[in-house]
CSV table of C-alpha atoms and ligand atoms in Angstrom, one decimal:
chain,number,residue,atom,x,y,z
A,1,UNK,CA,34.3,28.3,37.5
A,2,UNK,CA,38.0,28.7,38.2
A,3,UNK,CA,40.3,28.7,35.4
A,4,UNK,CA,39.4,29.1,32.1
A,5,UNK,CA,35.7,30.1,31.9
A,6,UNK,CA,34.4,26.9,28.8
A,7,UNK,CA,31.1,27.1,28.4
A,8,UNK,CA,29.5,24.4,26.0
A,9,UNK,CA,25.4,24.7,25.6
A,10,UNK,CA,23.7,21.6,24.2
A,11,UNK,CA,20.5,21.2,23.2
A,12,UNK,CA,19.6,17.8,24.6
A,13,UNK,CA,16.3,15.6,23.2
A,14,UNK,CA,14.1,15.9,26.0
A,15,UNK,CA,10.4,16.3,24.3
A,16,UNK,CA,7.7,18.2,25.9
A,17,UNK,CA,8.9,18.3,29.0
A,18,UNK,CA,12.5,17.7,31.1
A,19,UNK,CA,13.3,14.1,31.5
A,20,UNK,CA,15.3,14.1,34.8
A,21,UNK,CA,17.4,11.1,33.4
A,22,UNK,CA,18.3,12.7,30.8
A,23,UNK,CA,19.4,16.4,32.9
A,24,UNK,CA,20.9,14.2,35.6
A,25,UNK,CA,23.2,12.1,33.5
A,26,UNK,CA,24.3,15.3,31.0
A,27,UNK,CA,25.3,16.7,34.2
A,28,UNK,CA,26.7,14.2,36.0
A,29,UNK,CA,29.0,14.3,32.8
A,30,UNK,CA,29.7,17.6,32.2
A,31,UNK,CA,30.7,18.4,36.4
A,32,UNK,CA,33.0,15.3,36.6
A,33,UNK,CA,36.4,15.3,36.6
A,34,UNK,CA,36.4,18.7,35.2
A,35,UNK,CA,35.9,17.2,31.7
A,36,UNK,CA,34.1,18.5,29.0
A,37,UNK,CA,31.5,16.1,27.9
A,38,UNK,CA,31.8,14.8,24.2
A,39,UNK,CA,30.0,17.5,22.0
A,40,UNK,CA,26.6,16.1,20.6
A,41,UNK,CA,26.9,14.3,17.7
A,42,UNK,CA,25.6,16.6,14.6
A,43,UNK,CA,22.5,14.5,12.8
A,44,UNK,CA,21.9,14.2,9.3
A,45,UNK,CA,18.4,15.6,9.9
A,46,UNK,CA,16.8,17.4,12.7
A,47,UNK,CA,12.9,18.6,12.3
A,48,UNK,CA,12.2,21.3,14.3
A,49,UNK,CA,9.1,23.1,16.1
A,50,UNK,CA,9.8,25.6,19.1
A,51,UNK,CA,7.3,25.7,21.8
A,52,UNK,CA,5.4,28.2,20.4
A,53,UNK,CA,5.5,26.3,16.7
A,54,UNK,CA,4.4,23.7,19.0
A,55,UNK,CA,1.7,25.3,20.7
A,56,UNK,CA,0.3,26.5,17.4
A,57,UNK,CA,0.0,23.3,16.0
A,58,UNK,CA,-1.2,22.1,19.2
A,59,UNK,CA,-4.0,25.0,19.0
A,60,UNK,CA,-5.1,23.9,15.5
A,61,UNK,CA,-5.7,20.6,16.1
A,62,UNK,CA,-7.4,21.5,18.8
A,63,UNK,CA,-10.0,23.3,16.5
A,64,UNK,CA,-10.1,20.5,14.5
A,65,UNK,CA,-11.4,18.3,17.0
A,66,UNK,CA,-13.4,20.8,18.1
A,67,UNK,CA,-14.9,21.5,14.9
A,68,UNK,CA,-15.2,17.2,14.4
A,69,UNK,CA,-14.0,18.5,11.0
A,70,UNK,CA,-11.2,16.2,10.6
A,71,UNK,CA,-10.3,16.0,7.0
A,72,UNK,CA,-10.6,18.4,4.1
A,73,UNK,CA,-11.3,21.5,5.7
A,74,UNK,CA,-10.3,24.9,6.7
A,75,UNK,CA,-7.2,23.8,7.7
A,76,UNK,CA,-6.3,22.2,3.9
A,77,UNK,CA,-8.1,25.3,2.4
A,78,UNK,CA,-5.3,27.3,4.4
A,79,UNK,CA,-2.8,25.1,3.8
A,80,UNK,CA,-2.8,25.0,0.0
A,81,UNK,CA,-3.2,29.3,0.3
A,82,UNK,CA,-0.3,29.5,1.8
A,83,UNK,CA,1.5,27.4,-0.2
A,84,UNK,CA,0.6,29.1,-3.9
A,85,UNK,CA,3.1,31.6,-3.5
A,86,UNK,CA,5.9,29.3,-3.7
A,87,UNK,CA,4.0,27.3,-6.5
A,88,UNK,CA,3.4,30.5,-8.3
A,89,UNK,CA,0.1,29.3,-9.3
A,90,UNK,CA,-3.1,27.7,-7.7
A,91,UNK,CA,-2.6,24.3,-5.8
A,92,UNK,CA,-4.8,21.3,-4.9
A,93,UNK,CA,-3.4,19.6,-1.3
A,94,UNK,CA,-3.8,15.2,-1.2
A,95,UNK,CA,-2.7,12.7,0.9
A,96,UNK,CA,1.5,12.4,-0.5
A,97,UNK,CA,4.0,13.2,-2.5
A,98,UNK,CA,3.4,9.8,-4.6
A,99,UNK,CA,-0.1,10.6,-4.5
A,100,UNK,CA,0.3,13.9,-6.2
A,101,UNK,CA,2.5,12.3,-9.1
A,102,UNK,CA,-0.3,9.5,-9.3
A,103,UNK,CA,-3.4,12.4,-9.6
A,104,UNK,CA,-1.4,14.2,-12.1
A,105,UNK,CA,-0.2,11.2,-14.4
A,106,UNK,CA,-4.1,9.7,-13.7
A,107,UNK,CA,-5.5,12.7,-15.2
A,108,UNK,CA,-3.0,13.3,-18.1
A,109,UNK,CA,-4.2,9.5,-19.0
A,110,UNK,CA,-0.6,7.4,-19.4
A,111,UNK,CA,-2.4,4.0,-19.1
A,112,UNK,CA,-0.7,1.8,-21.7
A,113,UNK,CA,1.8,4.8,-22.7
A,114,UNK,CA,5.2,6.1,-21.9
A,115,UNK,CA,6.1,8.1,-19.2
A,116,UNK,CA,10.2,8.9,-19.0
A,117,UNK,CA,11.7,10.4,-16.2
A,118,UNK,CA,15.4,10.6,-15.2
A,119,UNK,CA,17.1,7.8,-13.9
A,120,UNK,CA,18.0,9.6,-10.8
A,121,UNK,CA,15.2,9.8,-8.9
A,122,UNK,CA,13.5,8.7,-6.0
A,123,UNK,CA,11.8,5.2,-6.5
A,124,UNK,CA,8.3,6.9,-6.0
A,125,UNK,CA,8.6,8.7,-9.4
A,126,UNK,CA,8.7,5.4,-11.1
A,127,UNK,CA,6.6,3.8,-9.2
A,128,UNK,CA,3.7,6.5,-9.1
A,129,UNK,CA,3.8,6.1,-13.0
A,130,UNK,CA,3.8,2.0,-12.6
A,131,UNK,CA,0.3,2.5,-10.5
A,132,UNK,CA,-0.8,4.8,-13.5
A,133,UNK,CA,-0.3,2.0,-15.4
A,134,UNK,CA,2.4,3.4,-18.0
A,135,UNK,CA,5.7,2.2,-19.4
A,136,UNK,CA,8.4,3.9,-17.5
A,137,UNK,CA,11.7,4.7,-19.5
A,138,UNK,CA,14.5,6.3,-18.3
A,139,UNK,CA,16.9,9.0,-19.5
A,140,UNK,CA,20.0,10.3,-18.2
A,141,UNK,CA,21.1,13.9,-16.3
A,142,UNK,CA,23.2,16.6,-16.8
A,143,UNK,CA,25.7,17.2,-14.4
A,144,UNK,CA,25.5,21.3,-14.0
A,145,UNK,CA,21.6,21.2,-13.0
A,146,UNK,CA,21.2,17.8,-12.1
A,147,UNK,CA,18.4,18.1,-14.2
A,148,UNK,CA,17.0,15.5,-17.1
A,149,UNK,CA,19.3,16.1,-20.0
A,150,UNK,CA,17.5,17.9,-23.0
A,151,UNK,CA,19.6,15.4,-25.5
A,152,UNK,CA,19.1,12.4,-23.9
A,153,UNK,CA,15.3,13.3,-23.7
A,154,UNK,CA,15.3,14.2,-27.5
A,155,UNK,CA,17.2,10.6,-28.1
A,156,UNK,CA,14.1,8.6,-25.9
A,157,UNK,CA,11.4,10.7,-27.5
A,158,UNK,CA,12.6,9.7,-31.1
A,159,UNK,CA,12.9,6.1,-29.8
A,160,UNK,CA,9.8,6.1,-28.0
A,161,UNK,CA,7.1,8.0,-30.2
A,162,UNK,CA,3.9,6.6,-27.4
A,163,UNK,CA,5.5,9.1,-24.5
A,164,UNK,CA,2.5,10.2,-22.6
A,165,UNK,CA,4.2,12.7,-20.2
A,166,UNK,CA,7.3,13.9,-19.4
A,167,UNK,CA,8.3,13.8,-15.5
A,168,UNK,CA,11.7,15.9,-14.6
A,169,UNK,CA,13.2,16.0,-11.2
A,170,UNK,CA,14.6,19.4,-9.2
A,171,UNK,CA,16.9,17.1,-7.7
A,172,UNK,CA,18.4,18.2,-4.0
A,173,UNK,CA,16.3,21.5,-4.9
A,174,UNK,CA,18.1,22.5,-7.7
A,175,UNK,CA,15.4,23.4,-10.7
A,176,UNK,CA,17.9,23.1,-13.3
A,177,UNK,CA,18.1,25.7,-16.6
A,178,UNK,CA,18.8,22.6,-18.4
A,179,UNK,CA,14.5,22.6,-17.7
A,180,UNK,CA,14.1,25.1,-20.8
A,181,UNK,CA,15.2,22.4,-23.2
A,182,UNK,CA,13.0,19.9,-21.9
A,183,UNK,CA,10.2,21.8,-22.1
A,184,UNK,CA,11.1,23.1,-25.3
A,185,UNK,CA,11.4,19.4,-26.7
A,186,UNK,CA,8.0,18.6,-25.4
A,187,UNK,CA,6.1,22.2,-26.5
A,188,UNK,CA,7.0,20.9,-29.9
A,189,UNK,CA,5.3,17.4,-29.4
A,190,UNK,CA,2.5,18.7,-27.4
A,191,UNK,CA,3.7,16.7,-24.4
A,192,UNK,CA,2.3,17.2,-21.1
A,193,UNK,CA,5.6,17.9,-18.3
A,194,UNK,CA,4.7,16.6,-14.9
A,195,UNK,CA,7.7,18.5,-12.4
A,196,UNK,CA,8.4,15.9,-9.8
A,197,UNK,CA,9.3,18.8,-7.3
A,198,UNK,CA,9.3,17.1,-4.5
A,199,UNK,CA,12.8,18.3,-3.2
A,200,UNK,CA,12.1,21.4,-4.7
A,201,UNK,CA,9.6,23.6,-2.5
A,202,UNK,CA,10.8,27.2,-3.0
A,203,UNK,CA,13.0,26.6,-5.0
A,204,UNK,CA,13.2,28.9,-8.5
A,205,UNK,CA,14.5,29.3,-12.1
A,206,UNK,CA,15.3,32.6,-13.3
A,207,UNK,CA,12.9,34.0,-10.2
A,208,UNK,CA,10.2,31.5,-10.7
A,209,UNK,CA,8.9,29.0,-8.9
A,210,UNK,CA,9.2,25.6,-9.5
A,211,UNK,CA,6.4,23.5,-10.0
A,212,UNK,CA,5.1,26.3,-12.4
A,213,UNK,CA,6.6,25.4,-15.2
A,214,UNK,CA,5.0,22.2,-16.1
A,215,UNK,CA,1.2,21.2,-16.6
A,216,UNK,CA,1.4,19.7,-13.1
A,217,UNK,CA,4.2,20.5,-10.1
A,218,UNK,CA,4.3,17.6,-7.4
A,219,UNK,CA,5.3,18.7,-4.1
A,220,UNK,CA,6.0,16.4,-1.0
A,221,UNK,CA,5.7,17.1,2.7
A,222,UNK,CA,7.3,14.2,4.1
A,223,UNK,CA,9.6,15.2,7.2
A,224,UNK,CA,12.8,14.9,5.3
A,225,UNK,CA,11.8,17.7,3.1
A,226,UNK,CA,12.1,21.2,3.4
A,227,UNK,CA,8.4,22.0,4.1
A,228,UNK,CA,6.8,19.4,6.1
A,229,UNK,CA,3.1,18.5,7.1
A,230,UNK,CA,4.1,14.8,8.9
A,231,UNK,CA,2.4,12.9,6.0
A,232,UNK,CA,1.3,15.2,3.0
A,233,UNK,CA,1.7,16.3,-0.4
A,234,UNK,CA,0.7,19.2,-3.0
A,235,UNK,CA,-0.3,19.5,-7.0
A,236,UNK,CA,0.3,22.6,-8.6
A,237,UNK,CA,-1.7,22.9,-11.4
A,238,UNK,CA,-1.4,25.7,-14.7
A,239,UNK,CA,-4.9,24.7,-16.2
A,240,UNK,CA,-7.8,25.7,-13.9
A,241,UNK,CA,-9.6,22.9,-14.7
A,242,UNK,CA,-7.0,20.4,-13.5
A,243,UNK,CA,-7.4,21.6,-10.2
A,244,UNK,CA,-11.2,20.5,-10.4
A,245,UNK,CA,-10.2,17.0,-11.7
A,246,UNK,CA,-7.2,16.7,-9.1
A,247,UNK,CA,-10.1,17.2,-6.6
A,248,UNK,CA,-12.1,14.9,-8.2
A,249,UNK,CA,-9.3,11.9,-8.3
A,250,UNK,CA,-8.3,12.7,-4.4
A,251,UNK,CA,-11.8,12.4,-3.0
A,252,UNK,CA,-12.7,8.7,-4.8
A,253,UNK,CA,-13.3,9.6,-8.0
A,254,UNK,CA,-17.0,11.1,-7.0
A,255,UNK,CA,-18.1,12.4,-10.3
A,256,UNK,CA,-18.6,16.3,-8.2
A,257,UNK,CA,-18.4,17.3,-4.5
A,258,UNK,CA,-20.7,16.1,-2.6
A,259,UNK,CA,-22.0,13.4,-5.3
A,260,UNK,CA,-22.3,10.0,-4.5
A,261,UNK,CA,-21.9,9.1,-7.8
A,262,UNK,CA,-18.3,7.9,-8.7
A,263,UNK,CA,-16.9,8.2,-12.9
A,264,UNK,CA,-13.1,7.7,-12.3
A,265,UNK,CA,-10.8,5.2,-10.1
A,266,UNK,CA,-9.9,7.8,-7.7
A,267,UNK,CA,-8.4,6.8,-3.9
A,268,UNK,CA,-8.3,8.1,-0.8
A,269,UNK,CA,-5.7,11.0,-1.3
A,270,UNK,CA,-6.8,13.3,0.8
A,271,UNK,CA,-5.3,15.7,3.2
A,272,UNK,CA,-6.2,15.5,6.9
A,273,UNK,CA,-7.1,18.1,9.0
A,274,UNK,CA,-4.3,17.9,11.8
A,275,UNK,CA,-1.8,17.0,9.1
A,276,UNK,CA,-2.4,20.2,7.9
A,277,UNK,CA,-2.3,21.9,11.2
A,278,UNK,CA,1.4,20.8,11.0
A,279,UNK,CA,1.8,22.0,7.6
A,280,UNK,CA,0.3,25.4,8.1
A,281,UNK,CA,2.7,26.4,10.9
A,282,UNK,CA,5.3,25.1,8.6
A,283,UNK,CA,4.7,27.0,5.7
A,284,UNK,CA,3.9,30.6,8.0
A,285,UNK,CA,7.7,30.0,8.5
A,286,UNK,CA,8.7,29.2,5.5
A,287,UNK,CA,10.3,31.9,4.5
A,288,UNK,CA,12.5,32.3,7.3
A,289,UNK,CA,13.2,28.8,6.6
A,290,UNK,CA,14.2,29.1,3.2
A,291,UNK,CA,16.5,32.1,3.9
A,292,UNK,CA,18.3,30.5,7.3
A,293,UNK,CA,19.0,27.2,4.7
A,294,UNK,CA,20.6,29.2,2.1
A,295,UNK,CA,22.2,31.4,4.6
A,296,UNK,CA,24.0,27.9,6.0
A,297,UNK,CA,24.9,26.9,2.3
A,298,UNK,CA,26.9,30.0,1.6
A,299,UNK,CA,28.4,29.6,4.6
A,300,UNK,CA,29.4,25.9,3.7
A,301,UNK,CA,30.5,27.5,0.4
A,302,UNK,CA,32.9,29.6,2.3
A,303,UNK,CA,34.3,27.6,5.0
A,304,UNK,CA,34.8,24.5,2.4
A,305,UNK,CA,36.6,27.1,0.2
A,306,UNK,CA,40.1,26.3,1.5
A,307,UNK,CA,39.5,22.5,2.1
A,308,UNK,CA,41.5,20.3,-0.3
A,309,UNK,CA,40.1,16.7,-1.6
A,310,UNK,CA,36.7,18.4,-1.6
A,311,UNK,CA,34.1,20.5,-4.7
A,312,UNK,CA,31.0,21.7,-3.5
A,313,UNK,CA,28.5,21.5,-6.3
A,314,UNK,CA,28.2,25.0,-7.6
A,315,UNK,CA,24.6,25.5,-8.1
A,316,UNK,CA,23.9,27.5,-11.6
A,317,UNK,CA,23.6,31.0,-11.3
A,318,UNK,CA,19.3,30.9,-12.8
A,319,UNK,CA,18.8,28.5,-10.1
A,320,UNK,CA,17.4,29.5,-6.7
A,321,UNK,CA,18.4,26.8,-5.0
A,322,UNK,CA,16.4,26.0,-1.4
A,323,UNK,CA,19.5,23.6,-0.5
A,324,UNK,CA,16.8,20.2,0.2
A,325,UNK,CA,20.6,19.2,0.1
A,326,UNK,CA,23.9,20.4,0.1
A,327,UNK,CA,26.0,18.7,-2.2
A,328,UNK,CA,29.9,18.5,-2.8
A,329,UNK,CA,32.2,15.9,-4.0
A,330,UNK,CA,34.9,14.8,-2.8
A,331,UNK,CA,38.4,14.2,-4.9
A,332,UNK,CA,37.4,10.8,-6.7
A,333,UNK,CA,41.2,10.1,-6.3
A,334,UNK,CA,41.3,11.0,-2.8
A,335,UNK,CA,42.1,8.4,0.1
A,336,UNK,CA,38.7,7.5,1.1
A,337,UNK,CA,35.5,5.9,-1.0
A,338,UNK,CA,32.5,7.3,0.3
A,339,UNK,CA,31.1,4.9,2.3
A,340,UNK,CA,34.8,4.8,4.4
A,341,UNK,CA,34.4,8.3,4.8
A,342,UNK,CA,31.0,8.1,6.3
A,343,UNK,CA,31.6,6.1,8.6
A,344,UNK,CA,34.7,7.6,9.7
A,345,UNK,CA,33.2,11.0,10.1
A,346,UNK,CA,30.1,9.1,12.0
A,347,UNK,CA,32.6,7.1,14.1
A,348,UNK,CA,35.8,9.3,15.1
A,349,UNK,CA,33.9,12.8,14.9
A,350,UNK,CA,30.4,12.7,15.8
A,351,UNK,CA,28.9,13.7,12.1
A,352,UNK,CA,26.4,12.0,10.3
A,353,UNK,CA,26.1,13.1,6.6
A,354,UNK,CA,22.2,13.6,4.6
A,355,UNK,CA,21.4,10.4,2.4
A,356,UNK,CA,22.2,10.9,-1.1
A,357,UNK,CA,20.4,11.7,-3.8
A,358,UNK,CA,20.6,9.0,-4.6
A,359,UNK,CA,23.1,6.6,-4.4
A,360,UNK,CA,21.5,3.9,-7.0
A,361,UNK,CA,19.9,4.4,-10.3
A,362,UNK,CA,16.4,3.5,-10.9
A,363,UNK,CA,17.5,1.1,-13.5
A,364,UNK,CA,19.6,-0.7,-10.5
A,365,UNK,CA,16.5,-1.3,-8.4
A,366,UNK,CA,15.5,-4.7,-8.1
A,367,UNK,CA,11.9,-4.1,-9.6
A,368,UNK,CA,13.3,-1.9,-12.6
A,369,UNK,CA,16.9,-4.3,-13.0
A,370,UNK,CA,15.7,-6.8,-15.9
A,371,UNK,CA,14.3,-6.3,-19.4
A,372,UNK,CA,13.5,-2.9,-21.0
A,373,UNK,CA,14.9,-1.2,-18.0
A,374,UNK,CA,18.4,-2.3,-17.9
A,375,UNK,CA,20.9,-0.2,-18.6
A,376,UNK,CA,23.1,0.0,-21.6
A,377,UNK,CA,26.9,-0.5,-20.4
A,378,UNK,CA,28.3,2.6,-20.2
A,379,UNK,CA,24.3,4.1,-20.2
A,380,UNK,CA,23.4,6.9,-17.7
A,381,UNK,CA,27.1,8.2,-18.6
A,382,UNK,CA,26.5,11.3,-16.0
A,383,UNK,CA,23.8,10.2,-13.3
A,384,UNK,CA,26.3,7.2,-12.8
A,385,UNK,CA,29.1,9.3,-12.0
A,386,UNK,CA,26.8,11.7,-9.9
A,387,UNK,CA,25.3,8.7,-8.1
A,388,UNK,CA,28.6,7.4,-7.0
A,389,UNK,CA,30.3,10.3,-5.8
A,390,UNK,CA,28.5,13.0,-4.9
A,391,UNK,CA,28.2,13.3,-0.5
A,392,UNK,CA,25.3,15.6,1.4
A,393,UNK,CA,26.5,17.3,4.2
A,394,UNK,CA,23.8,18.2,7.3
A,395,UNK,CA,21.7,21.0,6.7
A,396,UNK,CA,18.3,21.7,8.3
A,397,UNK,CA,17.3,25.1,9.8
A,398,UNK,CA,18.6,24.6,13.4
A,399,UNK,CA,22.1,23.8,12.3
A,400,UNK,CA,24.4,26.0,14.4
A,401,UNK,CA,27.6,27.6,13.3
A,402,UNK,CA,29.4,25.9,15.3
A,403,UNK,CA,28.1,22.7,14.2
A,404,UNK,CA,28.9,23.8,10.1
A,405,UNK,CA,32.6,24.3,11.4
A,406,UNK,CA,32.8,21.0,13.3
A,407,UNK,CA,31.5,19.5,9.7
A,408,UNK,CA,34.1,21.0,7.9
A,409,UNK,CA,36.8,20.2,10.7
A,410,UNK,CA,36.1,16.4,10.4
A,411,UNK,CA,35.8,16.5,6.5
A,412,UNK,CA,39.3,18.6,6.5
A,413,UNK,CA,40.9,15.9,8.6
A,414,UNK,CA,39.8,13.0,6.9
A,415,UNK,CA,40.3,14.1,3.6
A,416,UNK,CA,43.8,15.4,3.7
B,1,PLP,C1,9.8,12.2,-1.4
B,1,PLP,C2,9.8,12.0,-2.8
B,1,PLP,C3,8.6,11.6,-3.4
B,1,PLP,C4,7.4,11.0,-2.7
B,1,PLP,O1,6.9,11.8,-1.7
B,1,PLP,P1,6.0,11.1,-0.5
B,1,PLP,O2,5.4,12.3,0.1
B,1,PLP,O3,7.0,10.4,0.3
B,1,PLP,O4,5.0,10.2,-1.2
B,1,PLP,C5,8.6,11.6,-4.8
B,1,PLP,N1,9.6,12.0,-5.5
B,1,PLP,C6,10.7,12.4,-5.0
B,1,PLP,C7,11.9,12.9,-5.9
B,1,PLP,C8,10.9,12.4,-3.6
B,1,PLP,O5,12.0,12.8,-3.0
């Protein structure tokens, strides 16, 4: 070109193949006039496979249908081999995320019991131990670790001497070192812990993994997580003979493999084959995955450095964070209330923050907002404050550079 030489590349959605429309009108865009066309927006989430990601999957399912082994096969076996080094310890793959916390609650025995959890969580938490037919009773967080806070546990288990298990959250990946008190708590009540880790694949405290701390880790594979099979989930288990009963309950309840006899209420929470296939090619990467989203985090760290009306969360030095989300939060006194500044980074620069984690309290859900559930005023002192302030900014593998410094552009303008 004459002039000054600017060159923009964008990646454009085209699928498998090249969607003419879409070439023709991108170009038709960038050529006229001489203008530059509007850079992409930058997503909240991207999943990504490269052909040859692609292709592998594409070859494995291929085998599976080959095979006309469809479900519960070498693909799963594989699957749940790969995945025990990030668990640290031997793992059972089933159908979900949800259907891992179910298995593990199931097999602990919480019917007619307590279970309490942190009342910032995902809904599925509570609602897994709902389905196991316990009493769910929240407690609230501590803001360094975002973990369950070891004296608000100490307060509920006092008040509630029935506690069946104890289910902490790694929330946005973080496994908090806030866990050693909680499980200290429960050691001396011979409570079973249940890690709800299902933001927390890869992610460690002081160098281990999470998900092998507790009796049980639960791991997801949803595609908004960091490891994803489509549809999926994972139980790490530290008693041997957990991993035969998590079998057991995932396959029907049959009473042993291949029996037709059934002696427990078990469902269908089993792993397919070509769900695996997905989650196989996902996990061969995983470390290069892990590394390239802590790799973008420090680089958020550093480019937000300089940027008034705006904290990252600093992650505590014990915890290995695998950045499931980048958190920060911006001046409570600044200008903008969050949902304002969403919507003007959306609207006047292209950039679509994660979804938080999360922005209401179990005890505000509809199903949880009456009775035993409701919150004291003034209750949940530090999950409150987290849940109404904190923003995620994008961060998935195939963020670019440049994209991190058009983030922080937007964020600098809006917020100053
Ligand atoms: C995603 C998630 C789950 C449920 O996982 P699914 O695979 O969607 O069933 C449970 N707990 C937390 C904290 C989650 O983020």
């Amino acid at each position: 070109s004459s002039g000054a030489p600017a060159l923009e590349v964008h990646e454009l959605p085209m699928g498998h193949g090249t969607h003419v429309g879409h070439a023709a009108d991108f170009f038709t865009r960038a050529l006229s006039a001489g203008r530059r066309p509007a850079p992409a927006p930058v997503p909240a989430q991207r999943v990504h496979f490269t052909v040859s990601d692609r292709r592998a999957v594409l070859d494995r399912v291929d085998a599976a249908l080959a095979s006309g082994v469809l479900t519960q096969g070498p693909q799963v076996a594989r699957f749940e081999e790969l995945a025990r080094p990030w668990t640290g310890t031997r793992t059972a793959a089933v159908a979900s995320g949800s259907a891992a916390l179910e298995i593990a609650l199931r097999i602990i025995g919480v019917a007619g019991r307590t279970v309490l959890m942190p009342v910032n969580t995902f809904f599925a938490t509570a609602a897994a131990a709902v389905r196991a037919q316990a009493a769910v009773r929240f407690v609230d967080i501590e803001p360094d670790g975002l973990g369950m806070d070891p004296d608000a546990l100490r307060v509920a288990l006092d008040r509630c001497p029935d506690t069946a298990a104890v289910l902490p959250v790694h929330i946005g990946g973080i496994v908090s070192p806030a866990l050693d008190g909680v499980l200290a708590h429960c050691r001396e009540r011979g409570i079973p812990v249940v890690e709800d880790a299902a933001h927390a694949f890869g992610a460690t405290l002081d160098g281990r993994p999470a998900g092998g701390f507790g009796r049980f880790g639960a791991f997801s594979f949803f595609p908004t997580k960091v490891a994803v099979s489509g549809e999926g989930g994972l139980l790490s288990a530290a008693l041997p003979g957990d991993l035969e009963q998590v079998r057991r309950w995932r396959d029907h309840g049959k009473s042993a493999q291949g029996s037709t006899l059934h002696d427990r209420p078990g469902g269908n929470w089993r792993l397919s084959e070509l769900h695996a296939a997905v989650g196989t090619v996902d996990l061969e990467r995983f470390s290069r995955t892990l590394a390239r989203r802590r790799e973008l985090a420090a680089r958020y760290d550093a480019l937000l450095a300089d940027v008034p009306g705006i904290r990252p969360h600093a992650v505590p030095r014990a915890s290995g964070g695998n950045f499931y989300k980048y958190l920060a939060y911006p001046d409570p006194d600044g200008p903008l209330d969050r949902a304002l500044l969403k919507k003007r980074l959306r609207e006047r620069h292209g950039v679509a923050l994660a979804g938080e984690v999360y922005d209401h309290l179990l005890c505000d859900h509809p199903y949880f907002a009456s009775g035993a559930h409701r919150a004291a005023p003034g209750g949940f002192e530090h999950a409150r404050w987290f849940a109404r302030h904190h923003v995620a900014l994008p961060l998935y593998p195939s963020l670019t550079e440049a994209e991190q410094i058009r983030v922080v552009a937007a964020l600098r303008r809006e917020l100053s």
